[in-house]
Amino acid sequence: MPEPGEWTMGGDWQIRPARRDEAALLPAVEEASGTLFRTIPDLAWLADDGVMPAEAHLAAIEAGTCWVAADGADIAGFLTARAATEDGDGTDAGRAVLHVWEMSVAPDYQGRGLGRAFLEHAAAHAAKEAMVAVTLTTFRDVAWNAPFYARAGFTILPDAALTPRLWGMLAAEVAHGLPAARRCAMRRPVASVS
């Protein structure tokens, strides 16, 4: 597993911590990436829905949990996450996890392994910080969502394993208009680095 920090992944791009001045650029990357939803008729509206604001990225940048892939001066993609403490009475109660809020890859860079590289980078960061897992919420049946994350080591959490934090996130997504039956939370355990 690569060490968190600046590192090169094939081609000319690098995954590195995002800089404060890049926060304003990330919403446009997400917007461009989201156009892929136009290929799914009942989810096409997501292509024109709001994106994560620059202020949210900035908070993650300041926390050290936002990474970009740079190809020269261009940002090929990003992963924005935040540390959370697991709640409820499950096995992870009171333990730290890294939650992926958004991962987007610009259309010209999709299909090159960049998404997988971001997830490996996030897992390495979580392990280094003695977190127990990486979590996220996503669509169960969209090819570049749950099936993709499953290939990267994530598993869909059954309802009985959802923490109050994850239940709350899914409920907020449904309130925003996302179809409840198609949404899920996923988890990838990580081993702490000694």
PDB file of N, CA and C in Angstrom, residues 125-190:
ATOM      1  N   HIS A 125      -3.925   6.379   4.003  1.00  0.00           N
ATOM      2  CA  HIS A 125      -4.028   7.477   4.970  1.00  0.00           C
ATOM      3  C   HIS A 125      -4.755   6.994   6.236  1.00  0.00           C
ATOM      4  N   ALA A 126      -5.874   6.296   6.054  1.00  0.00           N
ATOM      5  CA  ALA A 126      -6.644   5.806   7.199  1.00  0.00           C
ATOM      6  C   ALA A 126      -5.802   4.874   8.055  1.00  0.00           C
ATOM      7  N   ALA A 127      -5.049   3.978   7.417  1.00  0.00           N
ATOM      8  CA  ALA A 127      -4.201   3.055   8.163  1.00  0.00           C
ATOM      9  C   ALA A 127      -3.131   3.804   8.944  1.00  0.00           C
ATOM     10  N   LYS A 128      -2.512   4.780   8.311  1.00  0.00           N
ATOM     11  CA  LYS A 128      -1.461   5.559   8.979  1.00  0.00           C
ATOM     12  C   LYS A 128      -2.008   6.318  10.182  1.00  0.00           C
ATOM     13  N   GLU A 129      -3.270   6.741  10.096  1.00  0.00           N
ATOM     14  CA  GLU A 129      -3.899   7.493  11.194  1.00  0.00           C
ATOM     15  C   GLU A 129      -4.586   6.581  12.212  1.00  0.00           C
ATOM     16  N   ALA A 130      -4.344   5.276  12.123  1.00  0.00           N
ATOM     17  CA  ALA A 130      -4.914   4.276  13.040  1.00  0.00           C
ATOM     18  C   ALA A 130      -6.439   4.241  12.994  1.00  0.00           C
ATOM     19  N   MET A 131      -7.004   4.546  11.842  1.00  0.00           N
ATOM     20  CA  MET A 131      -8.447   4.417  11.652  1.00  0.00           C
ATOM     21  C   MET A 131      -8.748   2.956  11.325  1.00  0.00           C
ATOM     22  N   VAL A 132      -9.982   2.530  11.552  1.00  0.00           N
ATOM     23  CA  VAL A 132     -10.304   1.118  11.361  1.00  0.00           C
ATOM     24  C   VAL A 132     -10.916   0.815  10.004  1.00  0.00           C
ATOM     25  N   ALA A 133     -11.403   1.860   9.295  1.00  0.00           N
ATOM     26  CA  ALA A 133     -12.077   1.589   8.031  1.00  0.00           C
ATOM     27  C   ALA A 133     -12.222   2.863   7.207  1.00  0.00           C
ATOM     28  N   VAL A 134     -12.548   2.657   5.943  1.00  0.00           N
ATOM     29  CA  VAL A 134     -12.976   3.732   5.044  1.00  0.00           C
ATOM     30  C   VAL A 134     -14.435   3.430   4.718  1.00  0.00           C
ATOM     31  N   THR A 135     -15.297   4.424   4.810  1.00  0.00           N
ATOM     32  CA  THR A 135     -16.713   4.234   4.508  1.00  0.00           C
ATOM     33  C   THR A 135     -17.147   5.216   3.426  1.00  0.00           C
ATOM     34  N   LEU A 136     -18.292   4.919   2.830  1.00  0.00           N
ATOM     35  CA  LEU A 136     -18.889   5.806   1.834  1.00  0.00           C
ATOM     36  C   LEU A 136     -20.330   5.391   1.611  1.00  0.00           C
ATOM     37  N   THR A 137     -21.098   6.249   0.961  1.00  0.00           N
ATOM     38  CA  THR A 137     -22.449   5.901   0.510  1.00  0.00           C
ATOM     39  C   THR A 137     -22.464   6.045  -1.003  1.00  0.00           C
ATOM     40  N   THR A 138     -23.294   5.227  -1.662  1.00  0.00           N
ATOM     41  CA  THR A 138     -23.253   5.183  -3.121  1.00  0.00           C
ATOM     42  C   THR A 138     -24.493   4.486  -3.675  1.00  0.00           C
ATOM     43  N   PHE A 139     -24.564   4.402  -4.990  1.00  0.00           N
ATOM     44  CA  PHE A 139     -25.638   3.655  -5.646  1.00  0.00           C
ATOM     45  C   PHE A 139     -25.272   2.181  -5.731  1.00  0.00           C
ATOM     46  N   ARG A 140     -26.217   1.321  -5.389  1.00  0.00           N
ATOM     47  CA  ARG A 140     -26.007  -0.128  -5.446  1.00  0.00           C
ATOM     48  C   ARG A 140     -25.769  -0.631  -6.863  1.00  0.00           C
ATOM     49  N   ASP A 141     -26.484  -0.049  -7.831  1.00  0.00           N
ATOM     50  CA  ASP A 141     -26.587  -0.651  -9.157  1.00  0.00           C
ATOM     51  C   ASP A 141     -25.978   0.173 -10.287  1.00  0.00           C
ATOM     52  N   VAL A 142     -25.250   1.216  -9.979  1.00  0.00           N
ATOM     53  CA  VAL A 142     -24.591   2.009 -11.009  1.00  0.00           C
ATOM     54  C   VAL A 142     -23.172   1.464 -11.154  1.00  0.00           C
ATOM     55  N   ALA A 143     -22.784   1.121 -12.371  1.00  0.00           N
ATOM     56  CA  ALA A 143     -21.529   0.407 -12.612  1.00  0.00           C
ATOM     57  C   ALA A 143     -20.310   1.065 -11.980  1.00  0.00           C
ATOM     58  N   TRP A 144     -20.252   2.372 -12.022  1.00  0.00           N
ATOM     59  CA  TRP A 144     -19.076   3.054 -11.476  1.00  0.00           C
ATOM     60  C   TRP A 144     -19.273   3.413  -9.999  1.00  0.00           C
ATOM     61  N   ASN A 145     -20.268   2.853  -9.361  1.00  0.00           N
ATOM     62  CA  ASN A 145     -20.505   3.053  -7.931  1.00  0.00           C
ATOM     63  C   ASN A 145     -20.245   1.733  -7.190  1.00  0.00           C
ATOM     64  N   ALA A 146     -21.250   1.122  -6.557  1.00  0.00           N
ATOM     65  CA  ALA A 146     -21.006  -0.048  -5.700  1.00  0.00           C
ATOM     66  C   ALA A 146     -20.216  -1.168  -6.375  1.00  0.00           C
ATOM     67  N   PRO A 147     -20.511  -1.553  -7.626  1.00  0.00           N
ATOM     68  CA  PRO A 147     -19.698  -2.617  -8.237  1.00  0.00           C
ATOM     69  C   PRO A 147     -18.213  -2.240  -8.335  1.00  0.00           C
ATOM     70  N   PHE A 148     -17.941  -0.985  -8.650  1.00  0.00           N
ATOM     71  CA  PHE A 148     -16.557  -0.505  -8.719  1.00  0.00           C
ATOM     72  C   PHE A 148     -15.913  -0.555  -7.332  1.00  0.00           C
ATOM     73  N   TYR A 149     -16.623  -0.032  -6.324  1.00  0.00           N
ATOM     74  CA  TYR A 149     -16.072  -0.016  -4.968  1.00  0.00           C
ATOM     75  C   TYR A 149     -15.860  -1.434  -4.440  1.00  0.00           C
ATOM     76  N   ALA A 150     -16.732  -2.360  -4.807  1.00  0.00           N
ATOM     77  CA  ALA A 150     -16.567  -3.749  -4.372  1.00  0.00           C
ATOM     78  C   ALA A 150     -15.257  -4.331  -4.909  1.00  0.00           C
ATOM     79  N   ARG A 151     -14.930  -3.990  -6.138  1.00  0.00           N
ATOM     80  CA  ARG A 151     -13.656  -4.462  -6.711  1.00  0.00           C
ATOM     81  C   ARG A 151     -12.451  -3.838  -6.001  1.00  0.00           C
ATOM     82  N   ALA A 152     -12.676  -2.748  -5.293  1.00  0.00           N
ATOM     83  CA  ALA A 152     -11.600  -2.076  -4.550  1.00  0.00           C
ATOM     84  C   ALA A 152     -11.606  -2.456  -3.072  1.00  0.00           C
ATOM     85  N   GLY A 153     -12.335  -3.515  -2.709  1.00  0.00           N
ATOM     86  CA  GLY A 153     -12.289  -4.021  -1.344  1.00  0.00           C
ATOM     87  C   GLY A 153     -13.390  -3.570  -0.407  1.00  0.00           C
ATOM     88  N   PHE A 154     -14.367  -2.813  -0.903  1.00  0.00           N
ATOM     89  CA  PHE A 154     -15.488  -2.368  -0.073  1.00  0.00           C
ATOM     90  C   PHE A 154     -16.599  -3.415  -0.114  1.00  0.00           C
ATOM     91  N   THR A 155     -17.332  -3.510   0.988  1.00  0.00           N
ATOM     92  CA  THR A 155     -18.511  -4.382   1.023  1.00  0.00           C
ATOM     93  C   THR A 155     -19.726  -3.551   1.419  1.00  0.00           C
ATOM     94  N   ILE A 156     -20.864  -3.943   0.863  1.00  0.00           N
ATOM     95  CA  ILE A 156     -22.117  -3.274   1.216  1.00  0.00           C
ATOM     96  C   ILE A 156     -22.498  -3.701   2.630  1.00  0.00           C
ATOM     97  N   LEU A 157     -22.828  -2.718   3.450  1.00  0.00           N
ATOM     98  CA  LEU A 157     -23.244  -3.013   4.817  1.00  0.00           C
ATOM     99  C   LEU A 157     -24.735  -3.348   4.845  1.00  0.00           C
ATOM    100  N   PRO A 158     -25.097  -4.486   5.445  1.00  0.00           N
ATOM    101  CA  PRO A 158     -26.520  -4.770   5.603  1.00  0.00           C
ATOM    102  C   PRO A 158     -27.132  -3.776   6.583  1.00  0.00           C
ATOM    103  N   ASP A 159     -28.445  -3.615   6.515  1.00  0.00           N
ATOM    104  CA  ASP A 159     -29.114  -2.653   7.397  1.00  0.00           C
ATOM    105  C   ASP A 159     -28.724  -2.831   8.860  1.00  0.00           C
ATOM    106  N   ALA A 160     -28.607  -4.076   9.306  1.00  0.00           N
ATOM    107  CA  ALA A 160     -28.297  -4.345  10.712  1.00  0.00           C
ATOM    108  C   ALA A 160     -26.911  -3.847  11.114  1.00  0.00           C
ATOM    109  N   ALA A 161     -26.017  -3.631  10.144  1.00  0.00           N
ATOM    110  CA  ALA A 161     -24.657  -3.185  10.443  1.00  0.00           C
ATOM    111  C   ALA A 161     -24.476  -1.676  10.280  1.00  0.00           C
ATOM    112  N   LEU A 162     -25.524  -0.974   9.844  1.00  0.00           N
ATOM    113  CA  LEU A 162     -25.417   0.472   9.664  1.00  0.00           C
ATOM    114  C   LEU A 162     -25.371   1.181  11.007  1.00  0.00           C
ATOM    115  N   THR A 163     -24.436   2.089  11.138  1.00  0.00           N
ATOM    116  CA  THR A 163     -24.343   2.900  12.350  1.00  0.00           C
ATOM    117  C   THR A 163     -25.335   4.058  12.237  1.00  0.00           C
ATOM    118  N   PRO A 164     -25.665   4.701  13.345  1.00  0.00           N
ATOM    119  CA  PRO A 164     -26.530   5.886  13.262  1.00  0.00           C
ATOM    120  C   PRO A 164     -25.961   6.949  12.305  1.00  0.00           C
ATOM    121  N   ARG A 165     -24.638   7.101  12.273  1.00  0.00           N
ATOM    122  CA  ARG A 165     -24.020   8.070  11.363  1.00  0.00           C
ATOM    123  C   ARG A 165     -24.359   7.743   9.907  1.00  0.00           C
ATOM    124  N   LEU A 166     -24.188   6.484   9.536  1.00  0.00           N
ATOM    125  CA  LEU A 166     -24.463   6.090   8.149  1.00  0.00           C
ATOM    126  C   LEU A 166     -25.961   6.118   7.840  1.00  0.00           C
ATOM    127  N   TRP A 167     -26.794   5.705   8.805  1.00  0.00           N
ATOM    128  CA  TRP A 167     -28.254   5.814   8.621  1.00  0.00           C
ATOM    129  C   TRP A 167     -28.625   7.257   8.333  1.00  0.00           C
ATOM    130  N   GLY A 168     -28.048   8.181   9.109  1.00  0.00           N
ATOM    131  CA  GLY A 168     -28.348   9.594   8.934  1.00  0.00           C
ATOM    132  C   GLY A 168     -27.935  10.104   7.566  1.00  0.00           C
ATOM    133  N   MET A 169     -26.791   9.669   7.094  1.00  0.00           N
ATOM    134  CA  MET A 169     -26.338  10.084   5.760  1.00  0.00           C
ATOM    135  C   MET A 169     -27.283   9.573   4.680  1.00  0.00           C
ATOM    136  N   LEU A 170     -27.652   8.314   4.775  1.00  0.00           N
ATOM    137  CA  LEU A 170     -28.566   7.748   3.778  1.00  0.00           C
ATOM    138  C   LEU A 170     -29.924   8.449   3.832  1.00  0.00           C
ATOM    139  N   ALA A 171     -30.408   8.745   5.027  1.00  0.00           N
ATOM    140  CA  ALA A 171     -31.696   9.441   5.167  1.00  0.00           C
ATOM    141  C   ALA A 171     -31.629  10.832   4.551  1.00  0.00           C
ATOM    142  N   ALA A 172     -30.510  11.527   4.732  1.00  0.00           N
ATOM    143  CA  ALA A 172     -30.353  12.859   4.143  1.00  0.00           C
ATOM    144  C   ALA A 172     -30.332  12.772   2.622  1.00  0.00           C
ATOM    145  N   GLU A 173     -29.722  11.732   2.080  1.00  0.00           N
ATOM    146  CA  GLU A 173     -29.686  11.552   0.625  1.00  0.00           C
ATOM    147  C   GLU A 173     -31.089  11.297   0.073  1.00  0.00           C
ATOM    148  N   VAL A 174     -31.856  10.494   0.773  1.00  0.00           N
ATOM    149  CA  VAL A 174     -33.226  10.214   0.356  1.00  0.00           C
ATOM    150  C   VAL A 174     -34.059  11.489   0.431  1.00  0.00           C
ATOM    151  N   ALA A 175     -33.869  12.272   1.468  1.00  0.00           N
ATOM    152  CA  ALA A 175     -34.589  13.548   1.596  1.00  0.00           C
ATOM    153  C   ALA A 175     -34.247  14.489   0.455  1.00  0.00           C
ATOM    154  N   HIS A 176     -33.050  14.350  -0.087  1.00  0.00           N
ATOM    155  CA  HIS A 176     -32.610  15.173  -1.217  1.00  0.00           C
ATOM    156  C   HIS A 176     -33.204  14.685  -2.540  1.00  0.00           C
ATOM    157  N   GLY A 177     -33.775  13.475  -2.536  1.00  0.00           N
ATOM    158  CA  GLY A 177     -34.405  12.955  -3.745  1.00  0.00           C
ATOM    159  C   GLY A 177     -33.794  11.695  -4.312  1.00  0.00           C
ATOM    160  N   LEU A 178     -32.758  11.175  -3.682  1.00  0.00           N
ATOM    161  CA  LEU A 178     -32.155   9.942  -4.178  1.00  0.00           C
ATOM    162  C   LEU A 178     -33.045   8.752  -3.790  1.00  0.00           C
ATOM    163  N   PRO A 179     -33.178   7.772  -4.677  1.00  0.00           N
ATOM    164  CA  PRO A 179     -34.052   6.628  -4.391  1.00  0.00           C
ATOM    165  C   PRO A 179     -33.467   5.713  -3.313  1.00  0.00           C
ATOM    166  N   ALA A 180     -34.188   5.562  -2.226  1.00  0.00           N
ATOM    167  CA  ALA A 180     -33.704   4.807  -1.069  1.00  0.00           C
ATOM    168  C   ALA A 180     -33.292   3.385  -1.423  1.00  0.00           C
ATOM    169  N   ALA A 181     -34.073   2.716  -2.255  1.00  0.00           N
ATOM    170  CA  ALA A 181     -33.801   1.319  -2.576  1.00  0.00           C
ATOM    171  C   ALA A 181     -32.501   1.146  -3.358  1.00  0.00           C
ATOM    172  N   ARG A 182     -32.023   2.206  -3.967  1.00  0.00           N
ATOM    173  CA  ARG A 182     -30.813   2.111  -4.791  1.00  0.00           C
ATOM    174  C   ARG A 182     -29.558   2.588  -4.058  1.00  0.00           C
ATOM    175  N   ARG A 183     -29.724   3.112  -2.851  1.00  0.00           N
ATOM    176  CA  ARG A 183     -28.588   3.632  -2.104  1.00  0.00           C
ATOM    177  C   ARG A 183     -28.091   2.608  -1.088  1.00  0.00           C
ATOM    178  N   CYS A 184     -26.815   2.684  -0.770  1.00  0.00           N
ATOM    179  CA  CYS A 184     -26.234   1.792   0.236  1.00  0.00           C
ATOM    180  C   CYS A 184     -25.014   2.466   0.858  1.00  0.00           C
ATOM    181  N   ALA A 185     -24.606   1.926   1.986  1.00  0.00           N
ATOM    182  CA  ALA A 185     -23.354   2.329   2.620  1.00  0.00           C
ATOM    183  C   ALA A 185     -22.381   1.174   2.448  1.00  0.00           C
ATOM    184  N   MET A 186     -21.117   1.506   2.248  1.00  0.00           N
ATOM    185  CA  MET A 186     -20.092   0.498   2.061  1.00  0.00           C
ATOM    186  C   MET A 186     -18.928   0.774   3.017  1.00  0.00           C
ATOM    187  N   ARG A 187     -18.182  -0.279   3.314  1.00  0.00           N
ATOM    188  CA  ARG A 187     -17.070  -0.186   4.273  1.00  0.00           C
ATOM    189  C   ARG A 187     -15.918  -1.027   3.777  1.00  0.00           C
ATOM    190  N   ARG A 188     -14.718  -0.485   3.948  1.00  0.00           N
ATOM    191  CA  ARG A 188     -13.492  -1.229   3.670  1.00  0.00           C
ATOM    192  C   ARG A 188     -12.623  -1.163   4.917  1.00  0.00           C
ATOM    193  N   PRO A 189     -12.382  -2.299   5.566  1.00  0.00           N
ATOM    194  CA  PRO A 189     -11.529  -2.271   6.757  1.00  0.00           C
ATOM    195  C   PRO A 189     -10.081  -1.979   6.364  1.00  0.00           C
ATOM    196  N   VAL A 190      -9.368  -1.361   7.275  1.00  0.00           N
ATOM    197  CA  VAL A 190      -7.935  -1.117   7.043  1.00  0.00           C
ATOM    198  C   VAL A 190      -7.171  -1.567   8.284  1.00  0.00           C
TER     199      VAL A 190
END
